[in-house]
mmCIF file of C-alpha atoms in Angstrom:
data_model
loop_
_atom_site.group_PDB
_atom_site.id
_atom_site.type_symbol
_atom_site.label_atom_id
_atom_site.label_comp_id
_atom_site.label_asym_id
_atom_site.label_seq_id
_atom_site.Cartn_x
_atom_site.Cartn_y
_atom_site.Cartn_z
ATOM 1 C CA MET C 1 -0.281 31.656 -6.135
ATOM 2 C CA LYS C 2 1.800 30.452 -9.063
ATOM 3 C CA HIS C 3 3.561 27.608 -7.275
ATOM 4 C CA ARG C 4 0.659 26.646 -5.029
ATOM 5 C CA PRO C 5 0.072 23.189 -6.561
ATOM 6 C CA TRP C 6 3.678 22.175 -5.919
ATOM 7 C CA SER C 7 3.644 23.389 -2.336
ATOM 8 C CA ILE C 8 0.436 21.398 -1.753
ATOM 9 C CA LEU C 9 2.058 18.331 -3.321
ATOM 10 C CA LEU C 10 4.992 18.717 -0.935
ATOM 11 C CA LEU C 11 2.679 19.188 2.059
ATOM 12 C CA LEU C 12 0.553 16.133 1.279
ATOM 13 C CA SER C 13 3.582 14.001 0.422
ATOM 14 C CA VAL C 14 5.238 14.697 3.771
ATOM 15 C CA ALA C 15 1.972 14.221 5.669
ATOM 16 C CA GLU C 16 1.254 10.950 3.851
ATOM 17 C CA LEU C 17 4.774 9.684 4.519
ATOM 18 C CA LEU C 18 4.373 10.372 8.229
ATOM 19 C CA GLY C 19 0.857 8.978 8.434
ATOM 20 C CA MET C 20 1.602 5.731 6.611
ATOM 21 C CA SER C 21 4.464 4.932 8.995
ATOM 22 C CA LEU C 22 1.735 3.438 11.199
ATOM 23 C CA TRP C 23 0.919 0.650 8.726
ATOM 24 C CA PHE C 24 3.915 -1.607 9.376
ATOM 25 C CA SER C 25 4.965 -0.212 12.753
ATOM 26 C CA ALA C 26 4.071 -3.448 14.561
ATOM 27 C CA SER C 27 5.303 -5.676 11.737
ATOM 28 C CA ALA C 28 8.732 -4.012 11.822
ATOM 29 C CA VAL C 29 9.193 -5.035 15.460
ATOM 30 C CA SER C 30 7.229 -8.289 15.320
ATOM 31 C CA PRO C 31 10.132 -10.315 16.823
ATOM 32 C CA HIS C 32 9.624 -8.365 20.043
ATOM 33 C CA PHE C 33 5.900 -9.114 20.080
ATOM 34 C CA GLN C 34 6.641 -12.757 19.331
ATOM 35 C CA GLU C 35 8.816 -12.801 22.415
ATOM 36 C CA ILE C 36 6.614 -10.933 24.887
ATOM 37 C CA TRP C 37 3.352 -12.566 23.742
ATOM 38 C CA ALA C 38 4.818 -15.980 22.835
ATOM 39 C CA LEU C 39 3.574 -15.827 19.237
ATOM 40 C CA SER C 40 4.274 -18.170 16.357
ATOM 41 C CA PRO C 41 5.421 -16.598 13.047
ATOM 42 C CA GLU C 42 1.934 -17.240 11.661
ATOM 43 C CA GLU C 43 0.316 -15.421 14.597
ATOM 44 C CA ALA C 44 2.761 -12.534 14.259
ATOM 45 C CA GLY C 45 1.684 -12.217 10.620
ATOM 46 C CA TRP C 46 -1.779 -11.262 11.828
ATOM 47 C CA LEU C 47 -0.337 -8.002 13.143
ATOM 48 C CA THR C 48 -0.252 -6.959 9.486
ATOM 49 C CA THR C 49 -3.191 -8.945 8.145
ATOM 50 C CA VAL C 50 -5.623 -7.367 10.586
ATOM 51 C CA VAL C 51 -4.533 -3.878 9.466
ATOM 52 C CA GLN C 52 -5.633 -4.820 5.952
ATOM 53 C CA LEU C 53 -9.005 -5.984 7.272
ATOM 54 C CA GLY C 54 -9.423 -2.811 9.301
ATOM 55 C CA PHE C 55 -8.668 -0.727 6.233
ATOM 56 C CA VAL C 56 -11.347 -2.591 4.260
ATOM 57 C CA ALA C 57 -13.858 -1.956 7.040
ATOM 58 C CA GLY C 58 -12.911 1.709 7.229
ATOM 59 C CA THR C 59 -13.171 2.159 3.490
ATOM 60 C CA ALA C 60 -16.616 0.557 3.488
ATOM 61 C CA LEU C 61 -17.797 2.810 6.309
ATOM 62 C CA VAL C 62 -16.499 5.973 4.663
ATOM 63 C CA ALA C 63 -18.158 5.008 1.378
ATOM 64 C CA THR C 64 -21.468 3.753 2.772
ATOM 65 C CA PHE C 65 -22.083 6.876 4.837
ATOM 66 C CA ASN C 66 -20.603 9.194 2.207
ATOM 67 C CA ILE C 67 -18.256 10.605 4.842
ATOM 68 C CA ALA C 68 -15.742 11.932 2.313
ATOM 69 C CA ASP C 69 -18.399 14.276 0.893
ATOM 70 C CA ILE C 70 -19.885 15.275 4.252
ATOM 71 C CA ILE C 71 -16.634 16.103 6.062
ATOM 72 C CA PRO C 72 -14.062 18.410 4.395
ATOM 73 C CA SER C 73 -11.047 16.416 3.223
ATOM 74 C CA ARG C 74 -8.491 18.129 5.428
ATOM 75 C CA PHE C 75 -10.537 17.510 8.579
ATOM 76 C CA LEU C 76 -11.204 13.888 7.629
ATOM 77 C CA PHE C 77 -7.476 13.397 7.068
ATOM 78 C CA ALA C 78 -6.491 15.223 10.267
ATOM 79 C CA VAL C 79 -8.969 13.555 12.633
ATOM 80 C CA SER C 80 -8.367 10.113 11.170
ATOM 81 C CA GLY C 81 -4.599 10.568 11.371
ATOM 82 C CA LEU C 82 -4.673 11.702 14.994
ATOM 83 C CA LEU C 83 -6.936 8.840 16.078
ATOM 84 C CA ALA C 84 -4.848 6.300 14.146
ATOM 85 C CA ALA C 85 -1.712 7.626 15.859
ATOM 86 C CA ALA C 86 -3.373 7.188 19.252
ATOM 87 C CA ALA C 87 -4.495 3.623 18.473
ATOM 88 C CA ASN C 88 -0.996 2.749 17.335
ATOM 89 C CA ALA C 89 0.646 4.301 20.389
ATOM 90 C CA ALA C 90 -1.606 2.234 22.667
ATOM 91 C CA LEU C 91 0.237 -0.878 21.457
ATOM 92 C CA VAL C 92 3.049 -0.172 23.885
ATOM 93 C CA VAL C 93 0.688 -0.819 26.819
ATOM 94 C CA ALA C 94 -1.375 -3.591 25.215
ATOM 95 C CA PRO C 95 -1.458 -6.471 27.723
ATOM 96 C CA ASP C 96 -1.945 -9.328 25.255
ATOM 97 C CA PHE C 97 -2.166 -10.429 21.633
ATOM 98 C CA ALA C 98 -5.955 -10.049 21.413
ATOM 99 C CA THR C 99 -5.755 -6.410 22.494
ATOM 100 C CA GLY C 100 -2.940 -5.839 20.040
ATOM 101 C CA LEU C 101 -5.068 -7.189 17.208
ATOM 102 C CA VAL C 102 -7.945 -4.889 18.116
ATOM 103 C CA LEU C 103 -5.615 -1.876 18.124
ATOM 104 C CA ARG C 104 -4.098 -2.905 14.793
ATOM 105 C CA PHE C 105 -7.588 -3.298 13.311
ATOM 106 C CA LEU C 106 -8.559 0.181 14.542
ATOM 107 C CA THR C 107 -5.360 1.630 13.108
ATOM 108 C CA GLY C 108 -6.129 0.159 9.694
ATOM 109 C CA MET C 109 -9.736 1.327 9.840
ATOM 110 C CA LEU C 110 -8.729 4.888 10.698
ATOM 111 C CA LEU C 111 -6.094 4.988 7.956
ATOM 112 C CA ALA C 112 -8.996 4.735 5.502
ATOM 113 C CA GLY C 113 -9.447 8.424 6.305
ATOM 114 C CA VAL C 114 -5.813 9.176 5.452
ATOM 115 C CA TYR C 115 -4.834 7.079 2.443
ATOM 116 C CA PRO C 116 -7.687 7.427 -0.135
ATOM 117 C CA PRO C 117 -8.573 11.061 0.674
ATOM 118 C CA ALA C 118 -5.012 12.157 -0.102
ATOM 119 C CA MET C 119 -5.401 10.878 -3.683
ATOM 120 C CA LYS C 120 -8.578 12.889 -4.151
ATOM 121 C CA MET C 121 -7.059 15.946 -2.458
ATOM 122 C CA ILE C 122 -4.015 16.166 -4.703
ATOM 123 C CA ALA C 123 -6.100 15.470 -7.813
ATOM 124 C CA THR C 124 -7.986 18.731 -7.195
ATOM 125 C CA TRP C 125 -4.696 20.568 -7.797
ATOM 126 C CA PHE C 126 -3.413 18.639 -10.834
ATOM 127 C CA VAL C 127 -5.104 17.787 -14.129
ATOM 128 C CA SER C 128 -2.572 17.380 -16.955
ATOM 129 C CA ALA C 129 0.133 16.054 -14.602
ATOM 130 C CA ARG C 130 -2.230 14.027 -12.444
ATOM 131 C CA GLY C 131 -0.393 10.745 -13.011
ATOM 132 C CA PHE C 132 2.837 12.285 -11.740
ATOM 133 C CA ALA C 133 1.131 13.949 -8.759
ATOM 134 C CA ILE C 134 -0.716 10.825 -7.627
ATOM 135 C CA GLY C 135 2.414 8.772 -8.257
ATOM 136 C CA THR C 136 4.308 11.119 -5.955
ATOM 137 C CA ILE C 137 1.727 10.661 -3.212
ATOM 138 C CA VAL C 138 1.922 6.884 -3.620
ATOM 139 C CA GLY C 139 5.704 7.161 -3.486
ATOM 140 C CA ALA C 140 5.493 9.120 -0.248
ATOM 141 C CA LEU C 141 3.150 6.652 1.421
ATOM 142 C CA THR C 142 5.361 3.787 0.226
ATOM 143 C CA LEU C 143 8.385 5.372 1.860
ATOM 144 C CA GLY C 144 6.278 5.978 4.957
ATOM 145 C CA LYS C 145 5.349 2.312 5.165
ATOM 146 C CA ALA C 146 9.044 1.440 4.893
ATOM 147 C CA THR C 147 10.149 3.834 7.646
ATOM 148 C CA PRO C 148 9.387 1.609 10.671
ATOM 149 C CA TYR C 149 11.783 -1.001 9.305
ATOM 150 C CA LEU C 150 14.559 1.579 9.313
ATOM 151 C CA LEU C 151 13.665 2.683 12.843
ATOM 152 C CA GLY C 152 13.584 -0.945 13.968
ATOM 153 C CA ALA C 153 17.092 -1.457 12.592
ATOM 154 C CA LEU C 154 18.539 1.247 14.854
ATOM 155 C CA PRO C 155 20.106 -0.383 17.915
ATOM 156 C CA SER C 156 19.343 2.673 20.038
ATOM 157 C CA LEU C 157 15.564 2.251 19.666
ATOM 158 C CA ASP C 158 13.555 -0.485 21.349
ATOM 159 C CA TYR C 159 10.199 -1.622 19.995
ATOM 160 C CA ARG C 160 8.285 0.899 22.105
ATOM 161 C CA SER C 161 10.350 3.755 20.689
ATOM 162 C CA VAL C 162 9.709 2.594 17.133
ATOM 163 C CA ILE C 163 5.943 2.508 17.683
ATOM 164 C CA LEU C 164 5.791 5.822 19.512
ATOM 165 C CA THR C 165 8.000 7.550 16.947
ATOM 166 C CA ALA C 166 5.655 6.407 14.180
ATOM 167 C CA SER C 167 2.665 7.710 16.148
ATOM 168 C CA LEU C 168 4.349 11.048 16.764
ATOM 169 C CA GLY C 169 5.100 11.389 13.068
ATOM 170 C CA ALA C 170 1.551 10.494 12.047
ATOM 171 C CA GLY C 171 0.096 13.012 14.488
ATOM 172 C CA THR C 172 2.410 15.692 13.129
ATOM 173 C CA GLY C 173 1.363 14.930 9.561
ATOM 174 C CA ALA C 174 -2.306 15.144 10.515
ATOM 175 C CA LEU C 175 -1.815 18.576 12.054
ATOM 176 C CA MET C 176 0.132 19.762 9.010
ATOM 177 C CA VAL C 177 -2.830 18.973 6.769
ATOM 178 C CA ALA C 178 -5.341 20.516 9.171
ATOM 179 C CA ILE C 179 -3.411 23.782 9.185
ATOM 180 C CA GLY C 180 -1.953 24.014 5.685
ATOM 181 C CA TYR C 181 -4.210 22.233 3.185
ATOM 182 C CA ARG C 182 -7.002 23.699 1.070
ATOM 183 C CA ASP C 183 -8.811 22.108 -1.893
ATOM 184 C CA GLY C 184 -7.611 23.023 -5.372
ATOM 185 C CA PRO C 185 -9.363 24.609 -8.356
ATOM 186 C CA ALA C 186 -10.444 21.306 -9.958
ATOM 187 C CA PRO C 187 -12.850 19.697 -7.461
ATOM 188 C CA PHE C 188 -14.598 16.427 -8.205
ATOM 189 C CA ALA C 189 -18.320 16.139 -8.700
ATOM 190 C CA ARG C 190 -19.935 14.180 -5.898
ATOM 191 C CA ARG C 191 -20.233 10.559 -6.916
ATOM 192 C CA PRO C 192 -21.142 8.736 -3.725
ATOM 193 C CA PHE C 193 -20.955 5.011 -3.184
ATOM 194 C CA SER C 194 -24.200 3.138 -3.720
ATOM 195 C CA TRP C 195 -24.842 -0.572 -3.437
ATOM 196 C CA SER C 196 -27.467 -0.168 -6.141
ATOM 197 C CA LEU C 197 -24.715 0.922 -8.545
ATOM 198 C CA ALA C 198 -22.456 -2.067 -7.823
ATOM 199 C CA GLY C 199 -24.229 -4.035 -10.527
ATOM 200 C CA ASP C 200 -23.598 -1.266 -13.070
ATOM 201 C CA VAL C 201 -19.909 -1.362 -12.219
ATOM 202 C CA LEU C 202 -19.553 -5.135 -12.424
ATOM 203 C CA ARG C 203 -21.515 -5.356 -15.671
ATOM 204 C CA ASP C 204 -19.165 -2.912 -17.378
ATOM 205 C CA ARG C 205 -16.428 -4.965 -19.059
ATOM 206 C CA ARG C 206 -13.738 -2.287 -19.065
ATOM 207 C CA THR C 207 -14.262 -1.560 -15.380
ATOM 208 C CA ARG C 208 -14.098 -5.269 -14.565
ATOM 209 C CA LEU C 209 -10.798 -5.524 -16.416
ATOM 210 C CA ALA C 210 -9.341 -2.483 -14.631
ATOM 211 C CA ILE C 211 -10.367 -3.894 -11.249
ATOM 212 C CA GLY C 212 -9.044 -7.318 -12.280
ATOM 213 C CA GLY C 213 -5.633 -5.828 -13.036
ATOM 214 C CA TYR C 214 -5.635 -4.111 -9.647
ATOM 215 C CA LEU C 215 -6.474 -7.354 -7.864
ATOM 216 C CA GLY C 216 -3.558 -9.103 -9.563
ATOM 217 C CA HIS C 217 -1.293 -6.286 -8.427
ATOM 218 C CA MET C 218 -2.595 -6.357 -4.847
ATOM 219 C CA TRP C 219 -2.237 -10.141 -4.570
ATOM 220 C CA GLU C 220 1.512 -9.606 -4.722
ATOM 221 C CA LEU C 221 2.132 -6.177 -3.199
ATOM 222 C CA TYR C 222 1.381 -6.357 0.518
ATOM 223 C CA ALA C 223 2.518 -9.942 0.943
ATOM 224 C CA MET C 224 5.863 -8.987 -0.574
ATOM 225 C CA TRP C 225 6.146 -5.941 1.683
ATOM 226 C CA THR C 226 5.194 -7.931 4.779
ATOM 227 C CA LEU C 227 7.629 -10.782 4.154
ATOM 228 C CA MET C 228 10.666 -8.872 2.946
ATOM 229 C CA SER C 229 12.158 -8.312 6.402
ATOM 230 C CA LEU C 230 11.516 -11.953 7.342
ATOM 231 C CA TYR C 231 13.219 -13.131 4.157
ATOM 232 C CA PHE C 232 16.304 -11.051 4.830
ATOM 233 C CA ALA C 233 16.388 -12.113 8.492
ATOM 234 C CA ASP C 234 16.735 -15.689 7.211
ATOM 235 C CA PHE C 235 19.158 -14.536 4.517
ATOM 236 C CA PHE C 236 21.540 -12.853 6.965
ATOM 237 C CA SER C 237 21.151 -15.594 9.587
ATOM 238 C CA ALA C 238 22.246 -18.137 6.969
ATOM 239 C CA ARG C 239 25.496 -16.185 6.734
ATOM 240 C CA GLY C 240 26.356 -16.714 10.383
ATOM 241 C CA LEU C 241 24.968 -13.533 11.931
ATOM 242 C CA SER C 242 23.330 -13.843 15.337
ATOM 243 C CA VAL C 243 19.666 -12.934 15.792
ATOM 244 C CA VAL C 244 20.047 -9.266 16.773
ATOM 245 C CA PRO C 245 22.359 -8.102 13.962
ATOM 246 C CA ALA C 246 20.528 -10.289 11.447
ATOM 247 C CA HIS C 247 17.242 -8.532 12.266
ATOM 248 C CA ALA C 248 18.934 -5.120 12.191
ATOM 249 C CA TYR C 249 20.381 -5.752 8.729
ATOM 250 C CA ALA C 250 17.067 -7.230 7.622
ATOM 251 C CA GLY C 251 15.183 -4.131 8.771
ATOM 252 C CA ALA C 252 17.552 -1.773 6.985
ATOM 253 C CA THR C 253 17.365 -3.833 3.803
ATOM 254 C CA ALA C 254 13.569 -4.051 3.949
ATOM 255 C CA PHE C 255 13.440 -0.261 4.302
ATOM 256 C CA ALA C 256 15.581 0.140 1.184
ATOM 257 C CA VAL C 257 13.565 -2.408 -0.792
ATOM 258 C CA ILE C 258 10.148 -1.010 0.096
ATOM 259 C CA GLY C 259 11.490 2.531 -0.184
ATOM 260 C CA ALA C 260 12.641 1.828 -3.745
ATOM 261 C CA GLY C 261 8.947 1.724 -4.564
ATOM 262 C CA ALA C 262 8.759 5.442 -3.798
ATOM 263 C CA VAL C 263 11.039 6.093 -6.760
ATOM 264 C CA GLY C 264 9.094 3.593 -8.835
ATOM 265 C CA SER C 265 5.786 5.314 -8.116
ATOM 266 C CA VAL C 266 7.032 8.759 -9.116
ATOM 267 C CA VAL C 267 8.799 7.556 -12.265
ATOM 268 C CA ALA C 268 5.885 5.363 -13.353
ATOM 269 C CA GLY C 269 3.446 8.210 -12.719
ATOM 270 C CA ARG C 270 5.400 10.368 -15.148
ATOM 271 C CA TRP C 271 5.627 7.553 -17.703
ATOM 272 C CA ALA C 272 1.893 6.911 -17.461
ATOM 273 C CA ASP C 273 1.122 10.501 -18.436
ATOM 274 C CA VAL C 274 3.283 10.050 -21.547
ATOM 275 C CA ILE C 275 2.976 6.457 -22.793
ATOM 276 C CA GLY C 276 -0.301 5.295 -21.259
ATOM 277 C CA ARG C 277 -1.425 3.697 -18.029
ATOM 278 C CA GLU C 278 -2.029 0.180 -19.329
ATOM 279 C CA ARG C 279 1.478 -0.044 -20.773
ATOM 280 C CA VAL C 280 3.022 1.026 -17.463
ATOM 281 C CA THR C 281 1.000 -1.503 -15.471
ATOM 282 C CA ILE C 282 1.920 -4.325 -17.868
ATOM 283 C CA TRP C 283 5.603 -3.472 -17.660
ATOM 284 C CA ALA C 284 5.595 -3.146 -13.876
ATOM 285 C CA MET C 285 3.732 -6.403 -13.255
ATOM 286 C CA GLY C 286 5.972 -8.213 -15.735
ATOM 287 C CA VAL C 287 9.115 -7.154 -13.890
ATOM 288 C CA SER C 288 7.720 -7.757 -10.413
ATOM 289 C CA GLY C 289 6.319 -11.158 -11.382
ATOM 290 C CA MET C 290 9.731 -12.273 -12.690
ATOM 291 C CA CYS C 291 11.355 -11.098 -9.465
ATOM 292 C CA ALA C 292 8.821 -13.096 -7.434
ATOM 293 C CA LEU C 293 9.652 -16.241 -9.402
ATOM 294 C CA ILE C 294 13.406 -15.817 -8.920
ATOM 295 C CA MET C 295 13.818 -14.308 -5.450
ATOM 296 C CA GLY C 296 12.996 -17.309 -3.306
ATOM 297 C CA HIS C 297 15.621 -19.441 -5.045
ATOM 298 C CA LEU C 298 18.438 -17.036 -4.105
ATOM 299 C CA ILE C 299 18.474 -17.423 -0.318
ATOM 300 C CA GLY C 300 22.026 -18.758 -0.575
ATOM 301 C CA ALA C 301 23.287 -16.477 -3.356
ATOM 302 C CA ALA C 302 25.730 -13.571 -3.176
ATOM 303 C CA PRO C 303 24.388 -10.588 -1.182
ATOM 304 C CA VAL C 304 25.005 -8.080 -4.000
ATOM 305 C CA LEU C 305 22.879 -10.170 -6.381
ATOM 306 C CA VAL C 306 20.052 -10.772 -3.928
ATOM 307 C CA ILE C 307 19.825 -7.191 -2.691
ATOM 308 C CA SER C 308 19.975 -5.806 -6.247
ATOM 309 C CA LEU C 309 17.120 -8.052 -7.336
ATOM 310 C CA ALA C 310 15.140 -7.136 -4.221
ATOM 311 C CA LEU C 311 15.585 -3.421 -4.967
ATOM 312 C CA LEU C 312 14.339 -3.978 -8.520
ATOM 313 C CA TRP C 313 11.349 -5.872 -7.141
ATOM 314 C CA GLY C 314 10.638 -3.108 -4.656
ATOM 315 C CA PHE C 315 10.805 -0.530 -7.476
ATOM 316 C CA ALA C 316 8.432 -2.416 -9.778
ATOM 317 C CA VAL C 317 5.939 -3.950 -7.338
ATOM 318 C CA VAL C 318 4.256 -0.659 -6.479
ATOM 319 C CA ALA C 319 5.175 1.428 -9.540
ATOM 320 C CA ASP C 320 1.797 0.772 -11.148
ATOM 321 C CA SER C 321 -0.347 1.136 -8.042
ATOM 322 C CA ALA C 322 -1.698 4.634 -8.606
ATOM 323 C CA GLN C 323 -2.449 3.936 -12.246
ATOM 324 C CA PHE C 324 -5.142 1.357 -11.517
ATOM 325 C CA SER C 325 -7.263 3.894 -9.662
ATOM 326 C CA ALA C 326 -6.709 6.410 -12.442
ATOM 327 C CA LEU C 327 -7.836 3.801 -14.978
ATOM 328 C CA VAL C 328 -11.038 3.137 -13.060
ATOM 329 C CA THR C 329 -11.873 6.846 -13.060
ATOM 330 C CA GLU C 330 -11.394 6.856 -16.836
ATOM 331 C CA VAL C 331 -13.354 3.726 -17.809
ATOM 332 C CA ALA C 332 -16.087 3.300 -15.178
ATOM 333 C CA PRO C 333 -19.616 4.536 -15.937
ATOM 334 C CA SER C 334 -19.585 8.246 -15.107
ATOM 335 C CA HIS C 335 -22.482 7.947 -12.650
ATOM 336 C CA ALA C 336 -20.761 5.128 -10.705
ATOM 337 C CA VAL C 337 -17.118 6.201 -10.403
ATOM 338 C CA GLY C 338 -17.284 6.518 -6.612
ATOM 339 C CA THR C 339 -18.798 3.068 -6.283
ATOM 340 C CA ALA C 340 -16.233 1.592 -8.671
ATOM 341 C CA LEU C 341 -13.309 3.047 -6.717
ATOM 342 C CA THR C 342 -14.713 1.803 -3.415
ATOM 343 C CA LEU C 343 -15.290 -1.699 -4.754
ATOM 344 C CA GLN C 344 -11.799 -1.745 -6.236
ATOM 345 C CA THR C 345 -10.127 -0.676 -3.002
ATOM 346 C CA SER C 346 -12.185 -2.921 -0.716
ATOM 347 C CA MET C 347 -11.764 -6.002 -2.892
ATOM 348 C CA GLY C 348 -8.049 -5.357 -3.293
ATOM 349 C CA PHE C 349 -7.249 -4.965 0.389
ATOM 350 C CA LEU C 350 -9.487 -7.873 1.344
ATOM 351 C CA LEU C 351 -7.474 -9.997 -1.086
ATOM 352 C CA THR C 352 -4.208 -8.867 0.515
ATOM 353 C CA ALA C 353 -5.327 -10.276 3.862
ATOM 354 C CA PHE C 354 -5.605 -13.709 2.271
ATOM 355 C CA SER C 355 -2.377 -13.459 0.256
ATOM 356 C CA ILE C 356 -0.372 -12.422 3.336
ATOM 357 C CA TRP C 357 -1.753 -15.344 5.324
ATOM 358 C CA ALA C 358 -1.267 -17.811 2.454
ATOM 359 C CA THR C 359 2.314 -16.708 1.788
ATOM 360 C CA ILE C 360 3.303 -17.021 5.449
ATOM 361 C CA GLU C 361 1.753 -20.486 5.629
ATOM 362 C CA LEU C 362 3.457 -21.616 2.411
ATOM 363 C CA GLN C 363 6.807 -20.290 3.550
ATOM 364 C CA ALA C 364 6.551 -22.152 6.861
ATOM 365 C CA LYS C 365 5.723 -25.438 5.100
ATOM 366 C CA PHE C 366 7.643 -25.278 1.819
ATOM 367 C CA GLY C 367 10.210 -22.476 2.012
ATOM 368 C CA TRP C 368 10.792 -19.184 0.252
ATOM 369 C CA ALA C 369 10.925 -20.455 -3.331
ATOM 370 C CA ILE C 370 7.348 -21.752 -3.249
ATOM 371 C CA ALA C 371 6.012 -18.857 -1.196
ATOM 372 C CA PHE C 372 7.372 -16.108 -3.435
ATOM 373 C CA SER C 373 6.611 -17.989 -6.661
ATOM 374 C CA MET C 374 2.957 -18.147 -5.619
ATOM 375 C CA LEU C 375 2.897 -14.338 -5.593
ATOM 376 C CA ALA C 376 3.688 -14.289 -9.323
ATOM 377 C CA VAL C 377 0.195 -15.617 -10.054
ATOM 378 C CA GLY C 378 -1.204 -12.142 -9.374
ATOM 379 C CA PRO C 379 0.925 -10.271 -11.931
ATOM 380 C CA VAL C 380 0.268 -12.930 -14.586
ATOM 381 C CA LEU C 381 -3.501 -12.545 -14.226
ATOM 382 C CA GLY C 382 -3.175 -8.779 -13.900
ATOM 383 C CA ILE C 383 -1.200 -8.520 -17.152
ATOM 384 C CA MET C 384 -3.842 -10.559 -18.956
ATOM 385 C CA ALA C 385 -6.540 -8.168 -17.747
ATOM 386 C CA MET C 386 -4.542 -5.080 -18.753
ATOM 387 C CA ILE C 387 -3.810 -6.388 -22.242
ATOM 388 C CA ARG C 388 -7.511 -7.006 -22.773
ATOM 389 C CA LEU C 389 -8.383 -3.561 -21.399
ATOM 390 C CA ARG C 390 -5.814 -1.888 -23.663
ATOM 391 C CA ASN C 391 -7.203 -3.716 -26.691
ATOM 392 C CA ALA C 392 -10.778 -2.835 -25.747
ATOM 393 C CA ARG C 393 -9.964 0.866 -25.436
ATOM 394 C CA ARG C 394 -8.134 0.871 -28.788
ATOM 395 C CA VAL C 395 -11.154 -0.633 -30.508
ATOM 396 C CA GLU C 396 -13.429 2.039 -29.063
ATOM 397 C CA VAL C 397 -11.105 4.791 -30.247
#
């Protein structure tokens, strides 16, 4: 069918948007969990941090047992999505914080069967426009992660409704893929993860640089996403709003800021196909790093200025995300691409768990200026790695 690739891109984009709504579903309504479980802000932050850890564990399991090559992609996506939706929905009856953490961990672990497979699935349908296609998928999952904040801002929905709506959406997306998806005409050769190949990956300078750039990017990304609603809750509270409307405005703003990354991902994916992946990553990290340095100092500034800068940050912070994985597939030793991608993803998400925790702790002790400025360290180091990778590839050409 002539337009089959584009219909598959639409299908996977919608399914990914719905599935990724589970990621921040608890974070978007964390004030309610703080109240019912008597949590400190630092403890509430673990509702996100433990999802990151679960995702790392899930990624490692999928890679170690070669599950992605044993189970067809659409069934892996569908089963993982349905189970993740169930684990998320169980939050509404969780009796305590410990149970909630277990459910959040399971949700993250199961999303390892939804997030990475979608990248591989769409790549089987696109070759010349692969940067755009993967960027679109990343844009969809970014918007999906933002959606719970919008739901949480609606006064008609309580925290249970937000969580259950996300689960219903994720289950629907899983069924859509089970029914409507088929692999494309450009399948990947099987390159399974192997611990014995980890040394080959880490000894390869270009692969190390590509992974290093990704780690700089990830240091900033999820901490920024996690803290954006908390920042704007403080921002609107400082303007005299009471707790309920301040959190509603904060949720709506966080949705817009994170959602701006959906546009960034699609646009940057197109740019990467034209001007090169390294250049796009350098530009994106440069802009996002500057925003991180400035944002925390503007808690008392005019709303139009602060929200505009936040939207720019949201656009840039994830614009380069898909390009790091594409770079690894291009520069890693051909016999170890699967291992390289797994190491990249696991290391990146493990790092996010620490950066989320560290940023929350810094904000509690020193305020937003210090907390957000610390995030700029990642883009600085990431840019350095990408410049070196770009120079190395030019020399080899």
